[in-house]
Structure formats: structure tokens, C-alpha cells
PDB file of C-alpha atoms in Angstrom:
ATOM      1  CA  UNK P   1     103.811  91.716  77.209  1.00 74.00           C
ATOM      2  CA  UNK P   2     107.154  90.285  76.107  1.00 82.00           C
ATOM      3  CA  UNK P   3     109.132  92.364  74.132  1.00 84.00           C
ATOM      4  CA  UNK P   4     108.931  92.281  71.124  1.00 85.00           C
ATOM      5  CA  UNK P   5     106.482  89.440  70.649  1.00 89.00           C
ATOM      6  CA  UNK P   6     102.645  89.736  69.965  1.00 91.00           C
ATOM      7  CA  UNK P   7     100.114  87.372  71.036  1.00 90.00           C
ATOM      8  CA  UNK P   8      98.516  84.783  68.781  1.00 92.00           C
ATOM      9  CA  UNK P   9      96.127  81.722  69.037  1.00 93.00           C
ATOM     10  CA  UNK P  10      98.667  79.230  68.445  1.00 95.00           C
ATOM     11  CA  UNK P  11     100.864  79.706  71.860  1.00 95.00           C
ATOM     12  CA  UNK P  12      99.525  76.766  73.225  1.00 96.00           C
ATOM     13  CA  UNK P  13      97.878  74.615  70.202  1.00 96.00           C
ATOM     14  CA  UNK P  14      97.853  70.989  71.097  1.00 97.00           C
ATOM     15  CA  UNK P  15      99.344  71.292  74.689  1.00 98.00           C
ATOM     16  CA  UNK P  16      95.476  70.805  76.417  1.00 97.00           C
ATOM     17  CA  UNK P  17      96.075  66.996  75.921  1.00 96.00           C
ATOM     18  CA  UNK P  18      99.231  67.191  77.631  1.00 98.00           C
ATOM     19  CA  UNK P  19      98.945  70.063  80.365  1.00 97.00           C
ATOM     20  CA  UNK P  20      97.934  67.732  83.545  1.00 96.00           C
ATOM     21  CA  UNK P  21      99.837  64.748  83.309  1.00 97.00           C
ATOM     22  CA  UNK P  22     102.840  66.527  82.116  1.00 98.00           C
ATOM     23  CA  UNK P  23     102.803  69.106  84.272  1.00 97.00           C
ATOM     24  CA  UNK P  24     103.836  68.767  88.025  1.00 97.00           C
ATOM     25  CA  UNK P  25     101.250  70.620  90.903  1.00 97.00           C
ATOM     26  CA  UNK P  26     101.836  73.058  92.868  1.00 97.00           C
ATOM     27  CA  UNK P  27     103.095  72.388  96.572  1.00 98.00           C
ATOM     28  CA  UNK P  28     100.469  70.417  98.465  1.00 97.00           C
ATOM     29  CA  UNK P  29      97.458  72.849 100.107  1.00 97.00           C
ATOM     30  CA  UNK P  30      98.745  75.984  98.222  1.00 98.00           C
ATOM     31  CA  UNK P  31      94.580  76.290  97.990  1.00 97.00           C
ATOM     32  CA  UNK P  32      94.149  76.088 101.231  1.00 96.00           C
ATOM     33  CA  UNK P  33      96.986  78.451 102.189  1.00 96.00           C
ATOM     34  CA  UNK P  34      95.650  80.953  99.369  1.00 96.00           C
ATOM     35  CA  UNK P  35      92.270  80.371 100.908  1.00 95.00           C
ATOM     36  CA  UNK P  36      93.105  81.422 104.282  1.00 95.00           C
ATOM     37  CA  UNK P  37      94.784  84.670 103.418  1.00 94.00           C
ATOM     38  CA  UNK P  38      91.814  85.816 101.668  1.00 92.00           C
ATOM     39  CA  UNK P  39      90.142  85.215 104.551  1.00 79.00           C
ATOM     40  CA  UNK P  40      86.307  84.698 105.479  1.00 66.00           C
ATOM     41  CA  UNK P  41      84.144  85.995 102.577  1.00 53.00           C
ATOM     42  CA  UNK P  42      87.070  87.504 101.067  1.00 50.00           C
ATOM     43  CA  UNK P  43      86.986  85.030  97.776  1.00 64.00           C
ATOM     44  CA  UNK P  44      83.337  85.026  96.874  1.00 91.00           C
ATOM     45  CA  UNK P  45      83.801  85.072  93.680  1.00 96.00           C
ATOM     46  CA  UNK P  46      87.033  84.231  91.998  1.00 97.00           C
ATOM     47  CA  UNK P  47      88.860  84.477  88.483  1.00 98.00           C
ATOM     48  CA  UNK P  48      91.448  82.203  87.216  1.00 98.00           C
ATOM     49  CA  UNK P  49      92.728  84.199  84.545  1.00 98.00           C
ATOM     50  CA  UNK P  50      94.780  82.479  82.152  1.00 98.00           C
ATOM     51  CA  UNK P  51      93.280  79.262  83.674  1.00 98.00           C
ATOM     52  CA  UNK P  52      94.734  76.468  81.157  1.00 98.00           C
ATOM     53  CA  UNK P  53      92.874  73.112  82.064  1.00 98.00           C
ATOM     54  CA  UNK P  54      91.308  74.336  85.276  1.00 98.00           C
ATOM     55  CA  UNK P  55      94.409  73.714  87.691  1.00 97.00           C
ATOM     56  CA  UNK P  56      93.792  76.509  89.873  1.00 98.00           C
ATOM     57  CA  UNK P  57      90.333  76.921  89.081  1.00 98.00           C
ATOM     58  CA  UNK P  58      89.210  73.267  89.890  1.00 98.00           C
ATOM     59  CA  UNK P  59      91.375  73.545  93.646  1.00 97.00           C
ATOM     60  CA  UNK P  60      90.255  76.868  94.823  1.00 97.00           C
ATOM     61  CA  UNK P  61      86.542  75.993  93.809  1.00 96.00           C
ATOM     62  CA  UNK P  62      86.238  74.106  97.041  1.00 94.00           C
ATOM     63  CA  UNK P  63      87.005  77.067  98.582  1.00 95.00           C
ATOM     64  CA  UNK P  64      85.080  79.794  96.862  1.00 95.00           C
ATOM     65  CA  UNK P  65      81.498  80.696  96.531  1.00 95.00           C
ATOM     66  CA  UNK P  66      82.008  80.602  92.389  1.00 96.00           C
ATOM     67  CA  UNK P  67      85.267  80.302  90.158  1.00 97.00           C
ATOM     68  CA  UNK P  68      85.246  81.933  86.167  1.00 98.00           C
ATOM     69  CA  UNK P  69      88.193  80.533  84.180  1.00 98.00           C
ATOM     70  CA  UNK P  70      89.152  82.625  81.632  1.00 98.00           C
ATOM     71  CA  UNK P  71      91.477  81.288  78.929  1.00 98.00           C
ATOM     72  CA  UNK P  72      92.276  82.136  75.107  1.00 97.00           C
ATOM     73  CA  UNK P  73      92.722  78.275  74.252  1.00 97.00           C
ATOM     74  CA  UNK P  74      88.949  76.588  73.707  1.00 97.00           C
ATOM     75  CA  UNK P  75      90.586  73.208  74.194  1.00 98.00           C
ATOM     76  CA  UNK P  76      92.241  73.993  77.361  1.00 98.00           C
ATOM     77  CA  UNK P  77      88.782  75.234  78.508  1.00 98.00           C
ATOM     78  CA  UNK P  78      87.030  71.740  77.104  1.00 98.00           C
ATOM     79  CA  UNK P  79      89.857  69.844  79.080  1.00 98.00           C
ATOM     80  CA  UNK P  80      88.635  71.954  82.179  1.00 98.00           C
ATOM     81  CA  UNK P  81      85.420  71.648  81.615  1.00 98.00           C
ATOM     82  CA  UNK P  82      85.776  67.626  81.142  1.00 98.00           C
ATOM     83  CA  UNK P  83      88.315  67.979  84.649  1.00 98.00           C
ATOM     84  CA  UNK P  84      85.579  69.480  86.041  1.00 98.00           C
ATOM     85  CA  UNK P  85      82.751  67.317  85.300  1.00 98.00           C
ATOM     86  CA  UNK P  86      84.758  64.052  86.550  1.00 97.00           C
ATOM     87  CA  UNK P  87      84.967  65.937  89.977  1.00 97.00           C
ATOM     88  CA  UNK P  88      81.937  66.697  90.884  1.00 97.00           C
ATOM     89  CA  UNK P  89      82.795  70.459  90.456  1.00 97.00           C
ATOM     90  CA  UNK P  90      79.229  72.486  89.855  1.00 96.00           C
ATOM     91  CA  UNK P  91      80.818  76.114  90.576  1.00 97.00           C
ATOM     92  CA  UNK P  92      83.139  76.773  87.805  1.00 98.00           C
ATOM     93  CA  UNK P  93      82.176  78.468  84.994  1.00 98.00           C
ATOM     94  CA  UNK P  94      84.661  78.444  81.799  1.00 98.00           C
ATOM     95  CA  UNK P  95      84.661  81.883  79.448  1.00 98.00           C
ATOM     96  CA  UNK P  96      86.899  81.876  75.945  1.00 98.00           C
ATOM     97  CA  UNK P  97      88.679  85.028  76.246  1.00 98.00           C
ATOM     98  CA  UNK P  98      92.023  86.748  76.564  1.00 97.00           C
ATOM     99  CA  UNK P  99      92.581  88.781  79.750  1.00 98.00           C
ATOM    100  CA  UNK P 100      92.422  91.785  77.509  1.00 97.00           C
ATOM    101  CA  UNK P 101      89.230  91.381  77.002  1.00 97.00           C
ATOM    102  CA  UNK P 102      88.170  92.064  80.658  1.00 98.00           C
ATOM    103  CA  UNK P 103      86.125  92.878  82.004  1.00 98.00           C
ATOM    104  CA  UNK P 104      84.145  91.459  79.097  1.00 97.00           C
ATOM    105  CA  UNK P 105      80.348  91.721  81.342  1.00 97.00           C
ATOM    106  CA  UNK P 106      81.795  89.264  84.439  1.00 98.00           C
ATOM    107  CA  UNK P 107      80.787  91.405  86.848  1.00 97.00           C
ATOM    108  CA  UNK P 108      82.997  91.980  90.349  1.00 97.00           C
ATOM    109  CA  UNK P 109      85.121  89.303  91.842  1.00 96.00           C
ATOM    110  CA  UNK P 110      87.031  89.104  95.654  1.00 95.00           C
ATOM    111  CA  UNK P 111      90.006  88.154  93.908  1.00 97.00           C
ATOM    112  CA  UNK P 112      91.336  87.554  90.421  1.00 98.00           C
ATOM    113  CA  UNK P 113      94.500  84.388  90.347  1.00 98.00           C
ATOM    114  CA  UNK P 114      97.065  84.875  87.116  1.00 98.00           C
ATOM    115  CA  UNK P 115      99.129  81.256  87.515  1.00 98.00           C
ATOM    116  CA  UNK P 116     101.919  81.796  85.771  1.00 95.00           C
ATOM    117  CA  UNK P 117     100.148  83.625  83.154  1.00 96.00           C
ATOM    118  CA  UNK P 118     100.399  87.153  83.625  1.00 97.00           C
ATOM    119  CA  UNK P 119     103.521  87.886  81.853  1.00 96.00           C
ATOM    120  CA  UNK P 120     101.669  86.371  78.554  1.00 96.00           C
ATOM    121  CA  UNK P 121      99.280  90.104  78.938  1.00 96.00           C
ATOM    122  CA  UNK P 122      99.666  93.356  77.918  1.00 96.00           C
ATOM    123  CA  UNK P 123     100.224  94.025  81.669  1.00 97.00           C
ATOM    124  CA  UNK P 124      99.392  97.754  82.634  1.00 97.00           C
ATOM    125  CA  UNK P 125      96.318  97.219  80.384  1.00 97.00           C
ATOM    126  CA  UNK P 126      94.839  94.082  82.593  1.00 98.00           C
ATOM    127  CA  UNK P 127      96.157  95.281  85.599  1.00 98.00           C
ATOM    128  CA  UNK P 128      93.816  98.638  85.048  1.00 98.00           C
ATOM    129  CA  UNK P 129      91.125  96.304  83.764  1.00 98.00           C
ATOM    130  CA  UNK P 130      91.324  93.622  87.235  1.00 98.00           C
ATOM    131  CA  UNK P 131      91.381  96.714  89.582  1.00 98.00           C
ATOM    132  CA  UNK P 132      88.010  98.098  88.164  1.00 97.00           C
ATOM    133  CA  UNK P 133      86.757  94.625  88.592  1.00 98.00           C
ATOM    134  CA  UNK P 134      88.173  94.061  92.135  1.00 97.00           C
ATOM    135  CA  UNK P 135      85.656  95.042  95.165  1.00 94.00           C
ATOM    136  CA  UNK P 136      87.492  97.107  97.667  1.00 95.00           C
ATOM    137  CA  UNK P 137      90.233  95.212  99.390  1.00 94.00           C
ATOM    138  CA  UNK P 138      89.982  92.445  96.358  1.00 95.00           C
ATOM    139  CA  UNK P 139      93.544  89.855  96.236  1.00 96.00           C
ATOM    140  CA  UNK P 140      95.257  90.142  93.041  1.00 98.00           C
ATOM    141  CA  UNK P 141      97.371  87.247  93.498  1.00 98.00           C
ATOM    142  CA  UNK P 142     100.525  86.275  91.247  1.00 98.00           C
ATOM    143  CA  UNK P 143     100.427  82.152  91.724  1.00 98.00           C
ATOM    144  CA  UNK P 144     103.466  80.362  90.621  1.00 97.00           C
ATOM    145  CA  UNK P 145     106.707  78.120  91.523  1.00 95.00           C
ATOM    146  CA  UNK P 146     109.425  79.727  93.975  1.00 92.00           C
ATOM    147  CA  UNK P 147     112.086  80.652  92.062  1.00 85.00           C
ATOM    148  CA  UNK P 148     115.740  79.946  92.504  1.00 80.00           C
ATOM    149  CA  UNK P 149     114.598  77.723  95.554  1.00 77.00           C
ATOM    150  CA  UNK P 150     117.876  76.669  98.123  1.00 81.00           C
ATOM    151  CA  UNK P 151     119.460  73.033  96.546  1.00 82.00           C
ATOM    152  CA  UNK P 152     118.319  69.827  98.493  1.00 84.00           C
ATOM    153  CA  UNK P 153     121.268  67.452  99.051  1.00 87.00           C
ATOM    154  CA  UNK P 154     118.940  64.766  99.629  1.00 91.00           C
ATOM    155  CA  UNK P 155     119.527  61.600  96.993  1.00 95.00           C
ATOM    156  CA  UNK P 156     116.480  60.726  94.811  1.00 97.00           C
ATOM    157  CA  UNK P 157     115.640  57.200  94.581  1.00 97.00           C
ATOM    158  CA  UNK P 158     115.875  57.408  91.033  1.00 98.00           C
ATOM    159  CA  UNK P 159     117.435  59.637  87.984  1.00 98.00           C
ATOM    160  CA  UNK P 160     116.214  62.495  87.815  1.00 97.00           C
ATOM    161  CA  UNK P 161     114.774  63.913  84.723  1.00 98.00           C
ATOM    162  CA  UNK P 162     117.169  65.097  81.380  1.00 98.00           C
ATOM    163  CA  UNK P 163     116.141  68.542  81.439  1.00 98.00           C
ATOM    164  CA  UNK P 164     118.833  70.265  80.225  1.00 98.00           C
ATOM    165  CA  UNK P 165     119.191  67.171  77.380  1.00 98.00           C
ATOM    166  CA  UNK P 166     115.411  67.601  76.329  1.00 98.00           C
ATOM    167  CA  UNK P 167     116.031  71.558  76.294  1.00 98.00           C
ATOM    168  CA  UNK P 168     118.933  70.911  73.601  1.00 98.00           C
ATOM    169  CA  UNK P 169     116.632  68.412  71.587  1.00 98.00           C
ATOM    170  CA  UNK P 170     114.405  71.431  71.207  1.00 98.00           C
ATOM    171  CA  UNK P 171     116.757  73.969  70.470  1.00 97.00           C
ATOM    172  CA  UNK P 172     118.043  71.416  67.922  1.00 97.00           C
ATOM    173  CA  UNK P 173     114.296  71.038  66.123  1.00 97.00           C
ATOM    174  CA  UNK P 174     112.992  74.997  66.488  1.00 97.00           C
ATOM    175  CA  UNK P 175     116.142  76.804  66.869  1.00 96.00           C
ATOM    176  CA  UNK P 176     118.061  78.399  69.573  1.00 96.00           C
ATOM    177  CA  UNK P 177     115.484  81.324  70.529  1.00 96.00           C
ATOM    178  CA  UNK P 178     112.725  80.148  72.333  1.00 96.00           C
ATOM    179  CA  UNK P 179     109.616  79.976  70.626  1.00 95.00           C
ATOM    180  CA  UNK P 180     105.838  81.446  71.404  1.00 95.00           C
ATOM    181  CA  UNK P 181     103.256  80.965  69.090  1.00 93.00           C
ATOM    182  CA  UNK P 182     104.144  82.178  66.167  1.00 92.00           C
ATOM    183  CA  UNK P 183     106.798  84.366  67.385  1.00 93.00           C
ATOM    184  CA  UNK P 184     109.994  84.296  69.643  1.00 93.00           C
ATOM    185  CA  UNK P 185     110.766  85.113  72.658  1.00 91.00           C
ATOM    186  CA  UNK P 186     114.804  87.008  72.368  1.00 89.00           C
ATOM    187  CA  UNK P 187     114.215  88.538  75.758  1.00 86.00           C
ATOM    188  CA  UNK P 188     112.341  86.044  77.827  1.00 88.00           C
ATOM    189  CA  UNK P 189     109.151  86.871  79.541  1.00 90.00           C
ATOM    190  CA  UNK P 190     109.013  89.946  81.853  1.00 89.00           C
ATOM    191  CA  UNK P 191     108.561  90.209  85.336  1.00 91.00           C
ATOM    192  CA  UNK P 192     108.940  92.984  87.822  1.00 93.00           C
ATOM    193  CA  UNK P 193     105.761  92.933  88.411  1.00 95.00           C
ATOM    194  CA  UNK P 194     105.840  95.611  91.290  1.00 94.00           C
ATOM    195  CA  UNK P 195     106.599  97.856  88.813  1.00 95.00           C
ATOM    196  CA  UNK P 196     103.120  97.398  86.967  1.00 97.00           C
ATOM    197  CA  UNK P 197     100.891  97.358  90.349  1.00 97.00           C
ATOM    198  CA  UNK P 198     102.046 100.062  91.769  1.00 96.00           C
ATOM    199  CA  UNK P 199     101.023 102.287  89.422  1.00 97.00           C
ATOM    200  CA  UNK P 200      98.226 100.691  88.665  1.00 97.00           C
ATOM    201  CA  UNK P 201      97.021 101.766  92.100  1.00 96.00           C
ATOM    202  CA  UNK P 202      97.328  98.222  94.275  1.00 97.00           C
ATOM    203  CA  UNK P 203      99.181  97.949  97.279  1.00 97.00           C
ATOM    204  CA  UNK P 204     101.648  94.979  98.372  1.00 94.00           C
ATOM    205  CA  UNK P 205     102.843  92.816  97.885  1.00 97.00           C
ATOM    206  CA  UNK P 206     101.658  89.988 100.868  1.00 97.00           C
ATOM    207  CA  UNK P 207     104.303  87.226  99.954  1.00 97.00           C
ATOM    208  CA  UNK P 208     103.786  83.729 101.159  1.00 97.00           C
ATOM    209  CA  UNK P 209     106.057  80.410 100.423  1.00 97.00           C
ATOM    210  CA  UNK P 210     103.858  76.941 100.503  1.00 97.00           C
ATOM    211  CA  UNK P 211     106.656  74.594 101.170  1.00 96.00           C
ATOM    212  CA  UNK P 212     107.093  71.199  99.111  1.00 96.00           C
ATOM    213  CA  UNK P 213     110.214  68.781  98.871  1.00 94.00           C
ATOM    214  CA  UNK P 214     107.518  65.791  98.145  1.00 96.00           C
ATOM    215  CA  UNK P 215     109.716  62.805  95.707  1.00 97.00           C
ATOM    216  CA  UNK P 216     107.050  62.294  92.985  1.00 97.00           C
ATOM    217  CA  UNK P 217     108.073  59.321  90.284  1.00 98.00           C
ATOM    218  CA  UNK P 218     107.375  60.652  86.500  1.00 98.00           C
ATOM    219  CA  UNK P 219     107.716  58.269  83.785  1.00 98.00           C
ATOM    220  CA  UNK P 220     108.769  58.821  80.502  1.00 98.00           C
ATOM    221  CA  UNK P 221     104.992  59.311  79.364  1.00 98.00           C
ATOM    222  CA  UNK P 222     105.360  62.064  82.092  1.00 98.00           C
ATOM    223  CA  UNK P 223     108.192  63.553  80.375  1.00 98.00           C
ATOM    224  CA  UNK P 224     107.133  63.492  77.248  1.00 98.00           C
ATOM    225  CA  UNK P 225     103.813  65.181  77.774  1.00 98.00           C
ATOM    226  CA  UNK P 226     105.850  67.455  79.955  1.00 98.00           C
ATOM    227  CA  UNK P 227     107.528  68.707  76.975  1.00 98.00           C
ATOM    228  CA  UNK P 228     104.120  69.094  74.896  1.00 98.00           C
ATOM    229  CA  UNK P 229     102.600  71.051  77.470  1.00 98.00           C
ATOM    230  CA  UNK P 230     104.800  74.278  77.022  1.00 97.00           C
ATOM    231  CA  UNK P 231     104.760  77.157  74.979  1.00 96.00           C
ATOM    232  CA  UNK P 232     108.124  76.891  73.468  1.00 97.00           C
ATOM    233  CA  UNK P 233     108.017  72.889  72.416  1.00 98.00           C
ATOM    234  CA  UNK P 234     103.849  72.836  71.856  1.00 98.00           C
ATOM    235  CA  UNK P 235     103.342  69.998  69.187  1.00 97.00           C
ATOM    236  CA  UNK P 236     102.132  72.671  66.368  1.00 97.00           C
ATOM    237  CA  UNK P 237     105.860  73.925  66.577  1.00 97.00           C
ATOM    238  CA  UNK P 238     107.209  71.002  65.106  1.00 97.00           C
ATOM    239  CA  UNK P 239     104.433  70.231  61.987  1.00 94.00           C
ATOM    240  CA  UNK P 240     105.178  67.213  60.473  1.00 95.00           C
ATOM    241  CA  UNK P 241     108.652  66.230  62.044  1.00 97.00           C
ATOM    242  CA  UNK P 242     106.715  66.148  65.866  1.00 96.00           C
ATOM    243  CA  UNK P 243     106.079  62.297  65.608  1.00 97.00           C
ATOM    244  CA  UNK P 244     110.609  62.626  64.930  1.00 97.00           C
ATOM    245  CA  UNK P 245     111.139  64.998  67.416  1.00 98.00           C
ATOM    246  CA  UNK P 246     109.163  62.521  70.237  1.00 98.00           C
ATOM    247  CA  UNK P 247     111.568  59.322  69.284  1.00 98.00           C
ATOM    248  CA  UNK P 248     114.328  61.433  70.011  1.00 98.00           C
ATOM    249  CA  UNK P 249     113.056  62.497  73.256  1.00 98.00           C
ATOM    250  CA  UNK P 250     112.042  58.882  74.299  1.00 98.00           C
ATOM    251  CA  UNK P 251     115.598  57.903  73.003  1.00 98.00           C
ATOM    252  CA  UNK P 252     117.027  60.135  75.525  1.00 98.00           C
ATOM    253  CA  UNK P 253     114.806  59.567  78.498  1.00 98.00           C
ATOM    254  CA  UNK P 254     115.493  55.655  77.959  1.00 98.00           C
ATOM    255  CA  UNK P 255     119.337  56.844  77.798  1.00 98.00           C
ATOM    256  CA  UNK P 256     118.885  58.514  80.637  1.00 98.00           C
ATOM    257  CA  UNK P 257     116.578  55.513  82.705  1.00 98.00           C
ATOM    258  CA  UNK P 258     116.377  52.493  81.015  1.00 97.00           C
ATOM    259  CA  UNK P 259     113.421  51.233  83.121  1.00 97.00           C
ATOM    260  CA  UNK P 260     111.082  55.035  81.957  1.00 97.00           C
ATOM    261  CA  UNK P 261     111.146  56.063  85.820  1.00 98.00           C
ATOM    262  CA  UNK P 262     112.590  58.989  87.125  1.00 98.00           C
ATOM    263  CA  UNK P 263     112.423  60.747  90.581  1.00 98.00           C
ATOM    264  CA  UNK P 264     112.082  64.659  91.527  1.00 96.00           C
ATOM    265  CA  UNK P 265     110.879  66.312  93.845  1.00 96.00           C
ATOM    266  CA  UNK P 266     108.054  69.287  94.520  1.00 96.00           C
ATOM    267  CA  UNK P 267     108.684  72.678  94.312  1.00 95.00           C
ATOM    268  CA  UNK P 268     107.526  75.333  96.894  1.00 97.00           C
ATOM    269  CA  UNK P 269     105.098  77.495  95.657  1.00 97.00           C
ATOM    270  CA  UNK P 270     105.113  81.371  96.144  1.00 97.00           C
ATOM    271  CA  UNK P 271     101.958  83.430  96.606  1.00 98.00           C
ATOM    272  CA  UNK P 272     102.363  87.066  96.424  1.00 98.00           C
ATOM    273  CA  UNK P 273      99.059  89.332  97.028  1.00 98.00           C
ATOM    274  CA  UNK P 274      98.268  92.887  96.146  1.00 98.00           C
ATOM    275  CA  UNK P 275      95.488  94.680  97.327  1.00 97.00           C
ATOM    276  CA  UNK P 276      92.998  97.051  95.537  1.00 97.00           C
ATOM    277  CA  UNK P 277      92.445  99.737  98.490  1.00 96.00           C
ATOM    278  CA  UNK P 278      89.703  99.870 100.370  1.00 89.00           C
ATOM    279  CA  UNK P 279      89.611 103.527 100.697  1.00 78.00           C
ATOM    280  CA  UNK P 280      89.953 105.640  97.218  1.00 64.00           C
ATOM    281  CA  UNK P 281      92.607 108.013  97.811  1.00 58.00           C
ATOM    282  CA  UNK P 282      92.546 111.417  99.051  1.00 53.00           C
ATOM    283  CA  UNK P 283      92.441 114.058  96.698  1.00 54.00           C
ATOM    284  CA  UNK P 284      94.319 117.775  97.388  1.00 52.00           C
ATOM    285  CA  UNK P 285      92.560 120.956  96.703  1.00 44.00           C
TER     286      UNK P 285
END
């Protein structure tokens, strides 16, 4: 878990609304990549842990005997479940609950998916918990963008998105330590995550890259549910002066693109797999 912050209900209060249309996907057939490593019968069952509105949950499901997404936040799970119902999706099943909780009677999965979620969890804790819950040679699988990917000098057709303007717009509302819930985050979230597995008796990691590079056009309805959907600018953050805060951020995204269009482009996501053995380790005398 970060240091020195403790979990609480509110880390993502009033994002659900916001999470899919703000946030971009991951690279195009990351499923079907993710699918294919686990191979034939390898995802039976899977868990989303730390599924949000279904993202993962809702792709991999074509892919998977049955999907359980587990999430803290019930209106992230109503969003899935409404996601779910306008697809067609009939194997998803969506459990309130914090990954601390496992393995909270789900029985045994093939593999259990954190998307950018795992460094929220008391890690050695769920990592001992998803082991016991793996079947021999069961994926735990770290989903989530590739990070520091190589520039691309290609020109977008349009500006690209304020980031770094909307970033100071926060840090002007909530202060300059990033916010969590009701906490703060002084030494960002951890990673490492080798260093957790290890010893928690998994082997790996398998690392895959899905490439991306797609131009998607976001608008400033995008951008501003973009903003909404994270932890550290969730609308609950901001109490009465959010309605304030969201001028100034459509001030600056008109600044920025007087027309509300802007142009960026897909990232590449990473996959990295460890294994729960399929033989329990020798023992000496």
C-alpha cells in the first residue's frame, strides 16, 4: 500500500460517471493478446480485481469461460453491471469487495487481472491471498499502460491535450500533494512489484508490449470527464467549489482548442505475467 496512506471509501466517489468516456483504452486486442498467453483452458475462470466499470472484465469475458469483478466502489460495479447488460455480456459476475477481502468464498480462478490497481492493496497480503486462489500454473497478470514509451515525432492533426495545464488547475484547487481519498499521496504509489511476487512464491515475470500509436480525437467533454475519473481530482475532492473548478478547466481546454477537439494518440499496453508453480516446492530433510 502507499506509504503512508490508508485506504478509504471515498478514493474514487463520483468518478463511475466519468471512468469510460474519460478514460482512453488500452491498445487495440490487448484481450486477445492476454488471451492467447493464457493459452487453451488456461483462463476458465477469471478475476478482475480492482475492476472499476468493467473495462477489463467486459473484454476478456469473450474470452473466458466466467469473469468476477471485484471492486470496493458499488457505483463503479452498477456502471459495470449497466456496461454489461447493453452488451449482451451474460458471464460476468460483479462482487463489492476490496481485494483484501479475498478470497471472500470465490472459489479458484486460472488467472486473477489487477489493471492498474494493485498498488491501491496492501500488496504482500493479496498477493498471499491470489496465490491460494490460483490453480497450479494460474496467470497473475499486472495490466496497465507502458511506461516511459519512446516519443513519436509524428504531428497530430490537432492540439493535443493541456495536461500539464489541467495538472496545475488541480494542484491550484486541492493543493500541491496529490490527493487519495481522504488522504495524500507524499510518496506516490509503489511499484516494484517483483519484489512482492517473489516472495510470495510466483515465478516471472512473462512481459509482453501490445503496441498502439492509434490518433483518437477527445473533446473537451473527454477531457473533462478525464479529469473526474481519477483518484487525485475525483469530484468529492472539490465539495462545493467542483461546479468552479470545471469552468476553469473548460476555460483552459477552449484556450488551448477553441473548436473543443484535440488529438492524441494510443498508448502501448504492457502485460507482465507471473506464475503460481505447478509443482509445490521441494522440501530438504
Amino acid at each position: 500500500m502507499p506509504e503512508g496512506w490508508q485506504w478509504d471509501s471515498t478514493l474514487f466517489r463520483g468518478s463511475a460517471p466519468h471512468y469510460t468516456r474519460g478514460r482512453l483504452p488500452y491498445a487495440p486486442g490487448y484481450a486477445e493478446v492476454l488471451a492467447a498467453v493464457l493459452g487453451p483452458g488456461g483462463a476458465g475462470r477469471l478475476l478482475d480485481a480492482g475492476c472499476g466499470p468493467g473495462t477489463v472484465a467486459l473484454d476478456m469475458a469473450w474470452h473466458v469461460s466466467e469473469v468476477v469483478g471485484l471492486d470496493p466502489d458499488a457505483d463503479m460495479l452498477a456502471e459495470a453491471g449497466r456496461r454489461a447488460g447493453a452488451l449482451g455480456i451474460r458471464n460476468v459476475r460483479w462482487v463489492h469487495g476490496r481485494a483484501e477481502d479475498l478470497p471472500a468464498g470465490l472459489g479458484m480462478f486460472d488467472a486473477v487481472v489487477f489493471a492498474q490497481s494493485f498498488h491501491w492493496t496492501d500488496r504482500e497480503r493479496v498477493a498471499a491471498a491470489v496465490r491460494d486462489m490460483l490453480a497450479p500454473g494460474g496467470a497473475f497478470v499486472l495490466l496497465s499502460d507502458r511506461k516511459d514509451p519512446p516519443p513519436d515525432p509524428r504531428p497530430l492533426p490537432l492540439p493535443a491535450p493541456p495536461y500539464e495545464r489541467l495538472a496545475e488547475l488541480v494542484r491550484a484547487h486541492l493543493g500541491p500533494v496529490r490527493r487519495a481519498g481522504q488522504g495524500v499521496l507524499e510518496h506516490g504509489t509503489p511499484g516494484r512489484e517483483e519484489l512482492v511476487l517473489g516472495p510470495a512464491g510466483f515465478e516471472g515475470p512473462e512481459r509482453y508490449v501490445v503496441p498502439a500509436g492509434e490518433v483518437v480525437v477527445r473533446t473537451a467533454d473527454d477531457l473533462v470527464a478525464w479529469v473526474f475519473s481519477r483518484s487525485d481530482s475525483a469530484p468529492h475532492l472539490f465539495a462545493d467549489k467542483a461546479a468552479a473548478f470545471e469552468r476553469e478547466v473548460r476555460e483552459a481546454l477552449a484556450a488551448a482548442s477553441p473548436n473543443g477537439r484535440f488529438a492524441e494518440r494510443l498508448q502501448a499496453s504492457a502485460i507482465r505475467i507471473w506464475r503460481k508453480p505447478r509443482r509445490a516446492p521441494l522440501r530438504g530433510r
